[in-house]
PDB file of C-alpha atoms in Angstrom:
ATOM      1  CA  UNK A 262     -61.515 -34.676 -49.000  1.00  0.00           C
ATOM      2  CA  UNK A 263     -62.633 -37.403 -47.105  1.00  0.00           C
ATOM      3  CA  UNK A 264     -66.282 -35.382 -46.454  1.00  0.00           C
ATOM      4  CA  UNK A 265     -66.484 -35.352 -49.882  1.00  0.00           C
ATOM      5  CA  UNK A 266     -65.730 -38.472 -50.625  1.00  0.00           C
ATOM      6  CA  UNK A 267     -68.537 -40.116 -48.672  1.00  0.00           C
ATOM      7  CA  UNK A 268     -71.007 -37.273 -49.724  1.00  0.00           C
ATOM      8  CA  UNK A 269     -70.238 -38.301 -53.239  1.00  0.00           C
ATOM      9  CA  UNK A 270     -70.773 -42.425 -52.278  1.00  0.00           C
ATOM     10  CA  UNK A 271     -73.541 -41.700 -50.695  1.00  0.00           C
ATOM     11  CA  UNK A 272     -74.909 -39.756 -54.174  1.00  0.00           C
ATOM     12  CA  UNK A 273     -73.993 -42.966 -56.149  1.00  0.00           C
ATOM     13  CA  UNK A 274     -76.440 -45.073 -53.822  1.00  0.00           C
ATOM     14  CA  UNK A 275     -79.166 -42.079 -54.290  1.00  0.00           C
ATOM     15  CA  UNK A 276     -80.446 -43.908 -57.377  1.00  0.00           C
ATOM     16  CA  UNK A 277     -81.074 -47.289 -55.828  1.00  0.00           C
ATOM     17  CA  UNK A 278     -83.821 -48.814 -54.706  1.00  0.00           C
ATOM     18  CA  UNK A 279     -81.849 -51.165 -53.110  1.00  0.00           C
ATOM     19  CA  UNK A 280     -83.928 -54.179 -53.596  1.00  0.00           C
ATOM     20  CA  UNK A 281     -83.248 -57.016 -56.629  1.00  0.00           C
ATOM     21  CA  UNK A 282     -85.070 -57.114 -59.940  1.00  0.00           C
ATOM     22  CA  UNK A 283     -85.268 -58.849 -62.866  1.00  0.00           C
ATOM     23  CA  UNK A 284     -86.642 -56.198 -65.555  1.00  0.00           C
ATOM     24  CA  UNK A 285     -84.752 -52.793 -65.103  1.00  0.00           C
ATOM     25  CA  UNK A 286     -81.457 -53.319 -63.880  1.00  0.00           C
ATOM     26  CA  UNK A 287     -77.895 -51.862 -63.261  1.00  0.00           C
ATOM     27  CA  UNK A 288     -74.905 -54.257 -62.668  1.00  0.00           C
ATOM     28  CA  UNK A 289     -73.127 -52.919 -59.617  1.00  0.00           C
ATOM     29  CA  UNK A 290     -69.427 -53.679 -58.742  1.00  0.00           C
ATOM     30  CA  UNK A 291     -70.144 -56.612 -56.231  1.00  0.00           C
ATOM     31  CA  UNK A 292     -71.820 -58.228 -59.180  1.00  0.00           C
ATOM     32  CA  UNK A 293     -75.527 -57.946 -57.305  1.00  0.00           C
ATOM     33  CA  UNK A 294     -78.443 -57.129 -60.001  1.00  0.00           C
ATOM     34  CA  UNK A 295     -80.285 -53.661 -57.938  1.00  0.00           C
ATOM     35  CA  UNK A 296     -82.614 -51.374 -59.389  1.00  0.00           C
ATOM     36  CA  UNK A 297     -82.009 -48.092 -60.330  1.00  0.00           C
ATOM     37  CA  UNK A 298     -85.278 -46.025 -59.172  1.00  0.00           C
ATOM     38  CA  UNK A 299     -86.488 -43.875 -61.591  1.00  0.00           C
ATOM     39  CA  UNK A 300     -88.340 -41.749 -59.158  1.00  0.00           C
ATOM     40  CA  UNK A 301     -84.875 -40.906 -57.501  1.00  0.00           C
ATOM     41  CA  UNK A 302     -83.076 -40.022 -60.508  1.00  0.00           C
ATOM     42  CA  UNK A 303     -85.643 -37.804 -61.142  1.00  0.00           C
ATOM     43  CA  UNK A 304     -85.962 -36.019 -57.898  1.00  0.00           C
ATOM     44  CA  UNK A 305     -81.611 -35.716 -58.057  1.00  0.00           C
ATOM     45  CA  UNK A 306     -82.518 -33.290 -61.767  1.00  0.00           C
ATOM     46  CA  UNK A 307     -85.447 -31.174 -59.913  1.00  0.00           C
ATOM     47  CA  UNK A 308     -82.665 -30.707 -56.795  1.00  0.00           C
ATOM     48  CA  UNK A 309     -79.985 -29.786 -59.696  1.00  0.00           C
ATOM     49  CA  UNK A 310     -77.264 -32.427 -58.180  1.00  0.00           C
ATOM     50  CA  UNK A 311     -75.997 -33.074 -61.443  1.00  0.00           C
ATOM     51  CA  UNK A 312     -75.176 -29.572 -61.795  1.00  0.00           C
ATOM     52  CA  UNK A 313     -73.028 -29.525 -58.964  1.00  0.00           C
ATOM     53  CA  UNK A 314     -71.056 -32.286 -59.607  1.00  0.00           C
ATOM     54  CA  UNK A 315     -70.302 -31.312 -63.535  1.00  0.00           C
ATOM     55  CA  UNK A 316     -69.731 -27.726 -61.960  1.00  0.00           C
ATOM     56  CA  UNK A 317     -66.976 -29.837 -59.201  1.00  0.00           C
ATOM     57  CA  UNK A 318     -65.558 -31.869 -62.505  1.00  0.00           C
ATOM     58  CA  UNK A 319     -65.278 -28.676 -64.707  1.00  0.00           C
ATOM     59  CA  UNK A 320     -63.725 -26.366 -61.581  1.00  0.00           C
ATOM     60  CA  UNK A 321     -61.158 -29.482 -59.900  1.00  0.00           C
ATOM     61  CA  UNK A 322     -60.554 -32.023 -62.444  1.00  0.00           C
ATOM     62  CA  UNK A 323     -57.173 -29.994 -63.369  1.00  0.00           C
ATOM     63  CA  UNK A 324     -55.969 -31.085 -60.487  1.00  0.00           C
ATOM     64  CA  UNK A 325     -55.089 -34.459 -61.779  1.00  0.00           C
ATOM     65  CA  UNK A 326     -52.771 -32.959 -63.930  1.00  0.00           C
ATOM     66  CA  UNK A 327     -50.281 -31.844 -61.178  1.00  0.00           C
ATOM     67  CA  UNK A 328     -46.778 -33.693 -61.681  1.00  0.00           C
ATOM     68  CA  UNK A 329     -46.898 -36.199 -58.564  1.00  0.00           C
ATOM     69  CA  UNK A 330     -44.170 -34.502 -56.862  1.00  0.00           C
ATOM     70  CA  UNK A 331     -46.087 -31.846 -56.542  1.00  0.00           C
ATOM     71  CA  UNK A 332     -48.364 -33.066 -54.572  1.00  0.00           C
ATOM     72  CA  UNK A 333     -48.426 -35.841 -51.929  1.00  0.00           C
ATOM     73  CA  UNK A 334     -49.530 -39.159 -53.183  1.00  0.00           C
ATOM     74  CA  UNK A 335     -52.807 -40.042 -50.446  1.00  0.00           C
ATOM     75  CA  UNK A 336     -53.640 -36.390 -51.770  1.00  0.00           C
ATOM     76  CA  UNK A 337     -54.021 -37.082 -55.172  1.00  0.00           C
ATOM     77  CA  UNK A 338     -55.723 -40.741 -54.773  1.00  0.00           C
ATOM     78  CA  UNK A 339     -58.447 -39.498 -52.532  1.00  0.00           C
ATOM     79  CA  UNK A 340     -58.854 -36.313 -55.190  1.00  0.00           C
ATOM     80  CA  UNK A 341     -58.891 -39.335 -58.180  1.00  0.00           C
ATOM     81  CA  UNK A 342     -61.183 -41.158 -55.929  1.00  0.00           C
ATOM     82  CA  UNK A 343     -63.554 -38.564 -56.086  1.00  0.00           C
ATOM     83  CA  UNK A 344     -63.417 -37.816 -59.760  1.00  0.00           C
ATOM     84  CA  UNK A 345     -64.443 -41.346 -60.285  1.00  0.00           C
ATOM     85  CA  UNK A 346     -67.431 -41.062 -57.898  1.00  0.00           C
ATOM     86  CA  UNK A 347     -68.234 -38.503 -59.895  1.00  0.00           C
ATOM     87  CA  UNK A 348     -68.525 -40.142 -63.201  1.00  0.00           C
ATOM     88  CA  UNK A 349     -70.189 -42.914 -61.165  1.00  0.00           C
ATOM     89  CA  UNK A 350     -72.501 -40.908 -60.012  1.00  0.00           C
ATOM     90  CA  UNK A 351     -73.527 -39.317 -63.439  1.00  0.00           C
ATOM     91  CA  UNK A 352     -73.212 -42.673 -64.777  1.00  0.00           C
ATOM     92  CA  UNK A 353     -76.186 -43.716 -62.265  1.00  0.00           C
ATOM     93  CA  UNK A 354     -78.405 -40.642 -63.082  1.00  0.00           C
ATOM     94  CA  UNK A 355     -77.836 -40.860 -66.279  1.00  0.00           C
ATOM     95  CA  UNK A 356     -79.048 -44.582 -66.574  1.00  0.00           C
ATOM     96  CA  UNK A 357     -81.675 -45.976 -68.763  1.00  0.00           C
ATOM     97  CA  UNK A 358     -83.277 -41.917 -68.147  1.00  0.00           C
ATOM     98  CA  UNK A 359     -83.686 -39.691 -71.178  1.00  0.00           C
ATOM     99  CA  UNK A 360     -84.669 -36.705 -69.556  1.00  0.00           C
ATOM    100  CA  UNK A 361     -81.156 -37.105 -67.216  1.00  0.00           C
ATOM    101  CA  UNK A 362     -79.586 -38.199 -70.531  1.00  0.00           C
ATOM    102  CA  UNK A 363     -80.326 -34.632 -72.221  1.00  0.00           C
ATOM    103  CA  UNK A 364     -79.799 -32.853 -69.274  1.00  0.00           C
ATOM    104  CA  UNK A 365     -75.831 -34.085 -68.959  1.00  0.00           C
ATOM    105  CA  UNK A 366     -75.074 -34.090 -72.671  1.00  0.00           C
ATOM    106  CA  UNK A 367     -75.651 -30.346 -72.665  1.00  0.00           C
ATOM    107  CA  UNK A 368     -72.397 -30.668 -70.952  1.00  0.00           C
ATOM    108  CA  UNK A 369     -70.680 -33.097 -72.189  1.00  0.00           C
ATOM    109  CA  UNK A 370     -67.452 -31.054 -73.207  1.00  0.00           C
ATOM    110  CA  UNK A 371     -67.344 -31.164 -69.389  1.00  0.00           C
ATOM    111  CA  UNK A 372     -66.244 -34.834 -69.735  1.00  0.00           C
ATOM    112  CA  UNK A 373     -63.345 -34.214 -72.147  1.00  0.00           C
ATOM    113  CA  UNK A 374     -61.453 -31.821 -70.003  1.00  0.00           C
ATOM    114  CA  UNK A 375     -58.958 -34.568 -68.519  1.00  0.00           C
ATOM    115  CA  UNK A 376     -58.391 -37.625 -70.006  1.00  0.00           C
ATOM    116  CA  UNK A 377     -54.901 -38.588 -68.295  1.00  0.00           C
ATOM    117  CA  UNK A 378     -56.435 -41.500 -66.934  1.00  0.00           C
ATOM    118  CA  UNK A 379     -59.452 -43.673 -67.109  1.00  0.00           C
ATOM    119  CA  UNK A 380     -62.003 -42.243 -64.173  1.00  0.00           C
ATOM    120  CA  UNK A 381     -65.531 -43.180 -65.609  1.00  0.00           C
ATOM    121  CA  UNK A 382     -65.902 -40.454 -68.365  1.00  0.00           C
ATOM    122  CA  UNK A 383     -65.844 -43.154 -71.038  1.00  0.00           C
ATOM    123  CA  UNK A 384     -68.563 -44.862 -69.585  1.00  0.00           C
ATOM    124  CA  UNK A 385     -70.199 -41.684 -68.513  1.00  0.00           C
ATOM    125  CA  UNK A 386     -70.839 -40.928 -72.291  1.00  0.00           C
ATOM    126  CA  UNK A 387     -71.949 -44.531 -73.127  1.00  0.00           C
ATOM    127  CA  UNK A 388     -74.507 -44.920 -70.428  1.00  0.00           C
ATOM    128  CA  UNK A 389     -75.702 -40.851 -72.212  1.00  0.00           C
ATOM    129  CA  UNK A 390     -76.407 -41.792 -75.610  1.00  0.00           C
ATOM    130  CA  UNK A 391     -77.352 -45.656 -74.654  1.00  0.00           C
ATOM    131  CA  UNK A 392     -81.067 -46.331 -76.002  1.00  0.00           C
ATOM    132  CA  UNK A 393     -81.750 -42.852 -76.829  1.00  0.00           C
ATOM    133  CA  UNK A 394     -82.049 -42.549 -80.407  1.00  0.00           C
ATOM    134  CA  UNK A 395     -82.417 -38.856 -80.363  1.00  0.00           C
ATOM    135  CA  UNK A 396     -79.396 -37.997 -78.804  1.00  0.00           C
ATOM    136  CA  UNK A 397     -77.793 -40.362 -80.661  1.00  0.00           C
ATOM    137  CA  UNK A 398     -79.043 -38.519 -83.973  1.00  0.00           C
ATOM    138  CA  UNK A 399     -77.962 -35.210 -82.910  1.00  0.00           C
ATOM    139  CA  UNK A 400     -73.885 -35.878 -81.871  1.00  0.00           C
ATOM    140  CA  UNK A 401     -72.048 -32.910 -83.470  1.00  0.00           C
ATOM    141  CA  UNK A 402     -69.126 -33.303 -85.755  1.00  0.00           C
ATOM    142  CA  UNK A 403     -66.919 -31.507 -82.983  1.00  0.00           C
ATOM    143  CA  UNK A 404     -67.815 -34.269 -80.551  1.00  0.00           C
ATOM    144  CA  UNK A 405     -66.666 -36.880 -82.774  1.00  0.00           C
ATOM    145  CA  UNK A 406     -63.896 -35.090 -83.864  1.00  0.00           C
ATOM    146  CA  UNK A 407     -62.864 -34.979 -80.111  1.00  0.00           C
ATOM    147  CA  UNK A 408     -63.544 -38.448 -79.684  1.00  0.00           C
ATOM    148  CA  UNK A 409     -61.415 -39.435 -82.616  1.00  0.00           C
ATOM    149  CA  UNK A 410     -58.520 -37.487 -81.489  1.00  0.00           C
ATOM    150  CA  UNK A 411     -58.496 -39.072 -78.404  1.00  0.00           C
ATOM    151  CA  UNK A 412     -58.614 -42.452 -79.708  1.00  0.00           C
ATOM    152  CA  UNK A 413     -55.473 -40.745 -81.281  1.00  0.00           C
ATOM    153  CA  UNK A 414     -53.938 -39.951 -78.421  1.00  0.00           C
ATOM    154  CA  UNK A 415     -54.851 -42.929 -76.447  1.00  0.00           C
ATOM    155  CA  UNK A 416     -54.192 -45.278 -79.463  1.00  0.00           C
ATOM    156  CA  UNK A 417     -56.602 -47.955 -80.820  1.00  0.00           C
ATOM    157  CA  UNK A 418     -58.683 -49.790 -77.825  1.00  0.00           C
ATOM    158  CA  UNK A 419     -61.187 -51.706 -77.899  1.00  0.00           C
ATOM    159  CA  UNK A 420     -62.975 -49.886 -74.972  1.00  0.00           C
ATOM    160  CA  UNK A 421     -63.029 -46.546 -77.533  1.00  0.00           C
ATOM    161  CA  UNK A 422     -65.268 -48.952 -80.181  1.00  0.00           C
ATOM    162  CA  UNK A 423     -67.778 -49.242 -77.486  1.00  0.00           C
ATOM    163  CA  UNK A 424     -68.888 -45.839 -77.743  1.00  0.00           C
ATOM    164  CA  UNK A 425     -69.541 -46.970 -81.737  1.00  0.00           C
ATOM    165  CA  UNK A 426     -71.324 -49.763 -81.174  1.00  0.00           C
ATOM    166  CA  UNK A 427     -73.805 -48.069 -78.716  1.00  0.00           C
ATOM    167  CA  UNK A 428     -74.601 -45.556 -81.581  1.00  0.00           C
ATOM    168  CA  UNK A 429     -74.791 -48.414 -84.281  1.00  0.00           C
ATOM    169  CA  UNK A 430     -77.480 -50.437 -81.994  1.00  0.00           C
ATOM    170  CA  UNK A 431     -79.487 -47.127 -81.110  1.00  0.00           C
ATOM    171  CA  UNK A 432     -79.262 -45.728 -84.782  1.00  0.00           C
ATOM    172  CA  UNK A 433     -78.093 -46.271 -87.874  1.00  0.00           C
ATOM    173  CA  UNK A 434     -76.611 -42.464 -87.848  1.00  0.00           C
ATOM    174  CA  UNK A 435     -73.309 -43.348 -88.791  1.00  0.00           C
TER     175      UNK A 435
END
């Protein structure tokens, strides 16, 4: 787990250019403005990395799922740990990128497979349909039907309105 781990933080940093900007930015979690490089997200679709780490969400994510006495507790934090790295990851190719955008929302019943905790897939599927007003245009009744029964199941947040708003601002398609 721990090879996988850093694989996985090391294919969060992929998409960084690693220098500050003003213009095109992504707000990482030690509050430093970097850029996300385009070129890099790009090259991650040609090499089909998303594909590998939706196919690694889709084939392990069940595993969070296991009652905690089933498995040992370091066990299940690292596996968490790299479900969120996951997301993150996405989150990063997905970015400000409509091609990437397309590409992941093929899959994005992917996303809804566990939802026991929060590990990035909410803002996974914001950073998808932010400022692309085609995707936007073309969510399916199913998907918001999903999303509405997990704001159901979840109860009424104010995280789950985000996903609204982002729609509202790119269309008016609701």
């Amino acid at each position: 787990l721990d090879t996988v781990i850093k694989i996985l933080e090391e294919l969060t940093h992929i998409c960084f250019s690693g220098r500050r900007i003003q213009g095109k930015h992504f707000l990482k979690s030690n509050k430093e403005l970097i850029a996300i490089n385009e070129t890099r997200q790009n090259m991650m679709r040609y090499l089909g990395i998303h594909t590998i780490i939706l196919d690694l969400i889709k084939d392990g994510i069940h595993i969070l799922s296991v009652k905690d006495d089933q498995i040992e507790k370091e066990i299940k934090r690292k596996i968490k740990t790299c479900f969120e790295l996951c997301h993150e990851a996405l989150r990063y190719f997905v970015y400000d990128n409509q091609k990437n955008q397309k590409v992941v929302q093929k899959n994005i019943d992917v996303l809804f497979i566990w939802f026991g905790g929060n590990i990035g897939q909410l803002e996974l599927i914001y950073e998808i349909y932010r400022n692309n007003n085609k995707l936007s245009g073309q969510i399916s009744e199913d998907f918001l039907n999903h999303y509405i029964t997990l704001i159901h199941k979840k109860g009424r947040r104010a995280k789950f309105l985000e996903f609204f708003e982002i729609l509202l601002e790119d269309t008016n398609c609701l």
